[in-house]
CSV table of C-alpha atoms in Angstrom, one decimal:
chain,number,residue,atom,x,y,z
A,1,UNK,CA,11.5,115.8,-87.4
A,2,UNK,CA,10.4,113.9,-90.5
A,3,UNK,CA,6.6,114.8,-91.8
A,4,UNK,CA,4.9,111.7,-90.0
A,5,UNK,CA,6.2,112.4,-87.1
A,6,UNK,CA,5.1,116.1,-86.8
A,7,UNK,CA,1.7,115.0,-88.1
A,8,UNK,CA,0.9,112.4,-85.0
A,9,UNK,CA,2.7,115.7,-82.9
A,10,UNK,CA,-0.1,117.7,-84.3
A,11,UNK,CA,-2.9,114.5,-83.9
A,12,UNK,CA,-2.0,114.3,-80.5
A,13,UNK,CA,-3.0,118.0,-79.8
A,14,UNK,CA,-6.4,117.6,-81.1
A,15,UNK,CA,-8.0,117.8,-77.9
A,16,UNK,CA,-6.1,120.1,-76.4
A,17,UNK,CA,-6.8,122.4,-78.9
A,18,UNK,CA,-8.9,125.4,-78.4
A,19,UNK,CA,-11.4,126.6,-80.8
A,20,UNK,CA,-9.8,129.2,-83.2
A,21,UNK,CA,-13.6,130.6,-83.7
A,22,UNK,CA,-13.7,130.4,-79.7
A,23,UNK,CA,-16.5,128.2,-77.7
A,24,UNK,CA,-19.5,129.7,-78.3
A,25,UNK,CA,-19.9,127.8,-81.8
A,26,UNK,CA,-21.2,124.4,-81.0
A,27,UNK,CA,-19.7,122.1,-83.4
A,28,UNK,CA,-23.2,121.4,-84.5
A,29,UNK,CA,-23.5,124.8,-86.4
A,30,UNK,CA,-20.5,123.4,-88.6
A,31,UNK,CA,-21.2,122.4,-91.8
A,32,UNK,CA,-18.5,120.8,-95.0
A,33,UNK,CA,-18.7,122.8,-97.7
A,34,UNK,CA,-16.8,122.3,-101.5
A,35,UNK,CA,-15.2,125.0,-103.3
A,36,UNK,CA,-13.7,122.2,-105.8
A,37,UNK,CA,-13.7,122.5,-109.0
A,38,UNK,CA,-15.8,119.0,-109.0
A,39,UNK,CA,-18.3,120.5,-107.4
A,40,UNK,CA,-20.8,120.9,-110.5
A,41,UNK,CA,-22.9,123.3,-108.7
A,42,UNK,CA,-20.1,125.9,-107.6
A,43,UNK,CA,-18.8,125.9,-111.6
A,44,UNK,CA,-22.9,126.7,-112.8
A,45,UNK,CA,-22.1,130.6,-110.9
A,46,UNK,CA,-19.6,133.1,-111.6
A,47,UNK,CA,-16.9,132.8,-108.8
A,48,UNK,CA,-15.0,136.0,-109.5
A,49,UNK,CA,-17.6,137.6,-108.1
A,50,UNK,CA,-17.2,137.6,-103.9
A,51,UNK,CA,-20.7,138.7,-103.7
A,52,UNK,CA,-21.8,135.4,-105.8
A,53,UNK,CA,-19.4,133.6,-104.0
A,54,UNK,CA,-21.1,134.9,-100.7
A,55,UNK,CA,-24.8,133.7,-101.3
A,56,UNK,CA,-23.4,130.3,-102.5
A,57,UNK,CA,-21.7,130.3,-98.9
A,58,UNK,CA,-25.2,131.5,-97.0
A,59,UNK,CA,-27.5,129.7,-99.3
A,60,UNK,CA,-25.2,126.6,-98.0
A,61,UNK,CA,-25.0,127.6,-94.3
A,62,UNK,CA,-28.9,128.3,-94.4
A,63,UNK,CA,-29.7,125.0,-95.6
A,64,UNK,CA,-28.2,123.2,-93.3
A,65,UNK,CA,-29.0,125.4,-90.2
A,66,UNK,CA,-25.1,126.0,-89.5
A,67,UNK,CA,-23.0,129.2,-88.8
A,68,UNK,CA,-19.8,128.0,-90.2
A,69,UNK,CA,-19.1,126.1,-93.3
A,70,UNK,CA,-15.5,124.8,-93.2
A,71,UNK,CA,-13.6,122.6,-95.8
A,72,UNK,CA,-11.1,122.9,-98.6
A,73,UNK,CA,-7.5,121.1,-97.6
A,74,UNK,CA,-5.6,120.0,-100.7
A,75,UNK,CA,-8.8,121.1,-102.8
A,76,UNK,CA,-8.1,121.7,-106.4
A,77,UNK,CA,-10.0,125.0,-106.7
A,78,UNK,CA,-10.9,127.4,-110.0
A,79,UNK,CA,-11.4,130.5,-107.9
A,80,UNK,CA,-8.1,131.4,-108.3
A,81,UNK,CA,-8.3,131.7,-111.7
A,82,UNK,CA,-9.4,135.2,-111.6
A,83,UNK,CA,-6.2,136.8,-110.4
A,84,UNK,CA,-3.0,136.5,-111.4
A,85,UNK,CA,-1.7,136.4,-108.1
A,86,UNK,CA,-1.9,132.4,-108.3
A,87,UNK,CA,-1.6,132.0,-112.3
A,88,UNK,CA,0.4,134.3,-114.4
A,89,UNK,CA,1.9,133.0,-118.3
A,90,UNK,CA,5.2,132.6,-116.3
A,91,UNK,CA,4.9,130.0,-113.5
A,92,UNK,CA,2.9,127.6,-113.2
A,93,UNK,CA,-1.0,128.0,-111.7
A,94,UNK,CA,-1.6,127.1,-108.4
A,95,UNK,CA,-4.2,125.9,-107.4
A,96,UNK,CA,-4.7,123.9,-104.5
A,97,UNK,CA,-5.4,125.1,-101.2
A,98,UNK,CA,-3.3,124.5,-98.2
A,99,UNK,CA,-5.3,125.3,-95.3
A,100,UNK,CA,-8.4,125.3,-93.8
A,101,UNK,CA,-11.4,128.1,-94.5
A,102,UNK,CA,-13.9,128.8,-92.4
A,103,UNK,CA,-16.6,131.1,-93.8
A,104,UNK,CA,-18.6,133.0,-91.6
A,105,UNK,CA,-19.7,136.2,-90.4
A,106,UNK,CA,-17.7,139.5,-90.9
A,107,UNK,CA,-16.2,140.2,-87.3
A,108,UNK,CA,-16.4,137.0,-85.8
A,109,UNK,CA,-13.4,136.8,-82.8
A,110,UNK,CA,-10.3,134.2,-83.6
A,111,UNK,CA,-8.1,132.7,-80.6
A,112,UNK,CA,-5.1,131.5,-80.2
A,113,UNK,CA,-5.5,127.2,-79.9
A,114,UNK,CA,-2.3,127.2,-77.8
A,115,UNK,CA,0.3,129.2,-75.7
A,116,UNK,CA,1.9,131.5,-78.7
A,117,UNK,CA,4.8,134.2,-80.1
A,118,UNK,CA,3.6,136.3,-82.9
A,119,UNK,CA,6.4,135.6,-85.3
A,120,UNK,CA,5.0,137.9,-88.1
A,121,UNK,CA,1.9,139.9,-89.5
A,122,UNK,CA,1.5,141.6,-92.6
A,123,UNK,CA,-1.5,143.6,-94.8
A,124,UNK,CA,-0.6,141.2,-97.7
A,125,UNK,CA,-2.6,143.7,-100.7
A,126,UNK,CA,-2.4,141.4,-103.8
A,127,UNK,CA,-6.2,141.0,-105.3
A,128,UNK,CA,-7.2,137.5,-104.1
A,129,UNK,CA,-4.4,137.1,-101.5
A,130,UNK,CA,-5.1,136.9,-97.6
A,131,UNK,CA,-5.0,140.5,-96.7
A,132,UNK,CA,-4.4,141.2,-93.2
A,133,UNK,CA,-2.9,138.1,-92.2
A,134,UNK,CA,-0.9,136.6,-88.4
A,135,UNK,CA,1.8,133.5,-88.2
A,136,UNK,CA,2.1,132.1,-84.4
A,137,UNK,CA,4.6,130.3,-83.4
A,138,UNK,CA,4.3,127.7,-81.3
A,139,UNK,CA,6.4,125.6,-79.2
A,140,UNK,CA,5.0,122.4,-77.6
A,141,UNK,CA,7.1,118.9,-76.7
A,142,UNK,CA,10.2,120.9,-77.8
A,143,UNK,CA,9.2,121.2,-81.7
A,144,UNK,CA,8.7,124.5,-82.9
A,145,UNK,CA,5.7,125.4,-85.4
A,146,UNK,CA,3.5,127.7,-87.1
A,147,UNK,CA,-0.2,128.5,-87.4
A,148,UNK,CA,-1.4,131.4,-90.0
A,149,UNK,CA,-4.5,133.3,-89.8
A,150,UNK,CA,-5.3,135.2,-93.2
A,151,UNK,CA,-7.9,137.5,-94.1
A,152,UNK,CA,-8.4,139.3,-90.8
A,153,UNK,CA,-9.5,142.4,-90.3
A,154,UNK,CA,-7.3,145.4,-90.2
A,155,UNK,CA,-7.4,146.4,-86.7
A,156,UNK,CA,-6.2,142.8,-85.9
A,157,UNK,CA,-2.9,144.3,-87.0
A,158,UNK,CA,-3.1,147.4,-85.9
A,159,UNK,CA,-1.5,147.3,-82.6
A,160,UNK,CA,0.4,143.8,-83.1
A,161,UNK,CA,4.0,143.6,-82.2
A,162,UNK,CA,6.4,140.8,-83.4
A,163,UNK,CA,7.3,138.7,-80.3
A,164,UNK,CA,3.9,139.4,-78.4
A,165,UNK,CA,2.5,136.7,-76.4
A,166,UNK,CA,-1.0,135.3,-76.7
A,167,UNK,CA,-1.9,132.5,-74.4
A,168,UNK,CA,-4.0,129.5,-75.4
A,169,UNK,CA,-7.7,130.7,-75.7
A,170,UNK,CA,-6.8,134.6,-75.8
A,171,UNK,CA,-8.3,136.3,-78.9
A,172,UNK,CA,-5.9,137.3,-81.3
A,173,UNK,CA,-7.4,139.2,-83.8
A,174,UNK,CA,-11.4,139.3,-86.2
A,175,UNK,CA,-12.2,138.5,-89.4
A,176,UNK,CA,-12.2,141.0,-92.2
A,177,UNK,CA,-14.7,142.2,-95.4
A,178,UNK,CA,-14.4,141.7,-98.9
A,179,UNK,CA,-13.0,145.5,-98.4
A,180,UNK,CA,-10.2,144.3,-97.2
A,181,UNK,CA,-9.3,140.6,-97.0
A,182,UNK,CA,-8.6,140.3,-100.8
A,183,UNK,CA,-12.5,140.4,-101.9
A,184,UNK,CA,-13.6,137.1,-100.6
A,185,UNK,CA,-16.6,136.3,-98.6
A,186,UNK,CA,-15.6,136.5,-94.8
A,187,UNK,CA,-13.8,133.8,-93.8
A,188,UNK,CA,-10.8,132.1,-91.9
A,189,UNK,CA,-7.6,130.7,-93.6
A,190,UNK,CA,-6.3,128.3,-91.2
A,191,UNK,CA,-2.8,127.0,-92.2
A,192,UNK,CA,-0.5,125.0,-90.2
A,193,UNK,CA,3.2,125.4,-91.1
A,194,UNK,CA,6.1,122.8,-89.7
A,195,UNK,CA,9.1,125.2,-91.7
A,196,UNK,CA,8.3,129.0,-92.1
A,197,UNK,CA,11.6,128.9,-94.3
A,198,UNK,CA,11.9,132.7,-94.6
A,199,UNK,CA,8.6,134.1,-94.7
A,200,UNK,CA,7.2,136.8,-92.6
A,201,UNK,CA,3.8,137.6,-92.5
A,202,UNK,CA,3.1,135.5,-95.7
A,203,UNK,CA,3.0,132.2,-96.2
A,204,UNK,CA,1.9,130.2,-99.5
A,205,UNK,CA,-1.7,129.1,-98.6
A,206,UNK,CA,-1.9,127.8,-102.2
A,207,UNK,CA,0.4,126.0,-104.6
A,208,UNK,CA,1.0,124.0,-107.6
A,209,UNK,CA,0.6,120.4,-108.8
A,210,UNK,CA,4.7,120.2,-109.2
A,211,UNK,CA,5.1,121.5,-105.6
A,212,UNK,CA,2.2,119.8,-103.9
A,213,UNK,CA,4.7,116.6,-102.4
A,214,UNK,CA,6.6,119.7,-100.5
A,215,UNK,CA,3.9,121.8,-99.6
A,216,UNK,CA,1.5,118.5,-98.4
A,217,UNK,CA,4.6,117.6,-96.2
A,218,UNK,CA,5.5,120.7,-94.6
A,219,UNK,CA,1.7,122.0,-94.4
A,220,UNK,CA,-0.7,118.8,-92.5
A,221,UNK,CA,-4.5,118.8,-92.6
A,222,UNK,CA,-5.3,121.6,-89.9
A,223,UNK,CA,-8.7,119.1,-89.2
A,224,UNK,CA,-6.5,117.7,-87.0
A,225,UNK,CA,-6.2,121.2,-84.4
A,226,UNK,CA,-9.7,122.3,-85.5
A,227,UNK,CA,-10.9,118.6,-84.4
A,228,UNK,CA,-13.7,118.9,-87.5
């Protein structure tokens, strides 16, 4: 299935969708938020810092009255400039985002949006990676895909077996703490993923300018499941 094709697969499933942060978040407690590196104000404050990084993210859900801030799909970031998980002298630096974050509260519940396998799950440990982390797979009009959660808590992986069924709107898991989830504020990387190629438990949530035509096509906007 070429990359348009799954894209109006996944457009179509917008409102059948349910809420990965579950229905008790009205959409009017979402907010947009910018982590870009355009956005003059997030490059006045030191962004290595999580707990910096947090009061940005509550001064911005404060004024605005929300619960969630979501944003970031294709965003060119500088936060990952602090590790060298994402830019090392040897490769090239990535550094635009793949998913979806949702930041919000330290334990808030995540559920599955549809009928789902878990294909994988892995404590990925690198400073600035996703930490405890779930892939789904999902199979719907006879196409098979993926959905990663990353920076979960580390119960949410506790007990999780590879094959285990969730059904649509069955919690799957809670977010995680600086502690834990790579030493960001709390929040929800929400990837979708057409080809899983050979990853387990991992998936690149961020990439590079040279691989951004590949990663853009195998990886759509996940505003279309979240329906924001």
């Amino acid at each position: 299935m070429n990359s348009n094709k799954f894209s109006t697969l996944i457009k179509n499933l917008t409102d059948v969708a349910f809420p990965v942060l579950g229905k008790g978040i009205p959409k009017s407690k979402y907010v947009h938020i910018s982590l870009s590196e355009f956005n003059e104000a997030l490059n006045s404050i030191d962004v290595s810092s999580s707990n910096i990084l947090a009061d940005f993210v509550n001064t911005h859900l404060k004024n605005h009255n929300a619960e969630v801030a979501y944003g970031g799909y294709l965003e060119v970031r500088n936060i990952y400039k602090r590790s060298t998980h994402f830019s090392n002298q040897a490769e090239e630096e990535r550094n635009i985002h793949l998913g979806v974050d949702l930041w919000c509260s330290a334990g808030t519940p995540i559920f599955a949006p549809f009928n789902s396998v878990v294909h994988s799950f892995n404590n990925n440990e690198n400073f600035g990676d996703y930490g405890p982390t779930i892939i789904l797979k999902h199979s719907i009009s006879g196409v098979d895909f993926y959905t990663l959660y990353g920076h979960l808590s580390l119960a949410s992986i506790d007990n999780l077996e590879v094959g285990q069924r969730f059904k649509q709107a069955d919690k799957i898991a809670e977010l995680g703490d600086a502690s834990i989830n790579g030493d960001y504020p709390p929040h929800l990387h929400f990837q979708i993923i057409k080809d899983i190629q050979d990853f387990k438990g991992d998936y690149p949530g961020v990439c590079s300018k040279t691989d951004l035509t590949f990663y853009e096509s195998n990886c759509p906007d996940p505003k279309l499941i979240l329906n924001l």
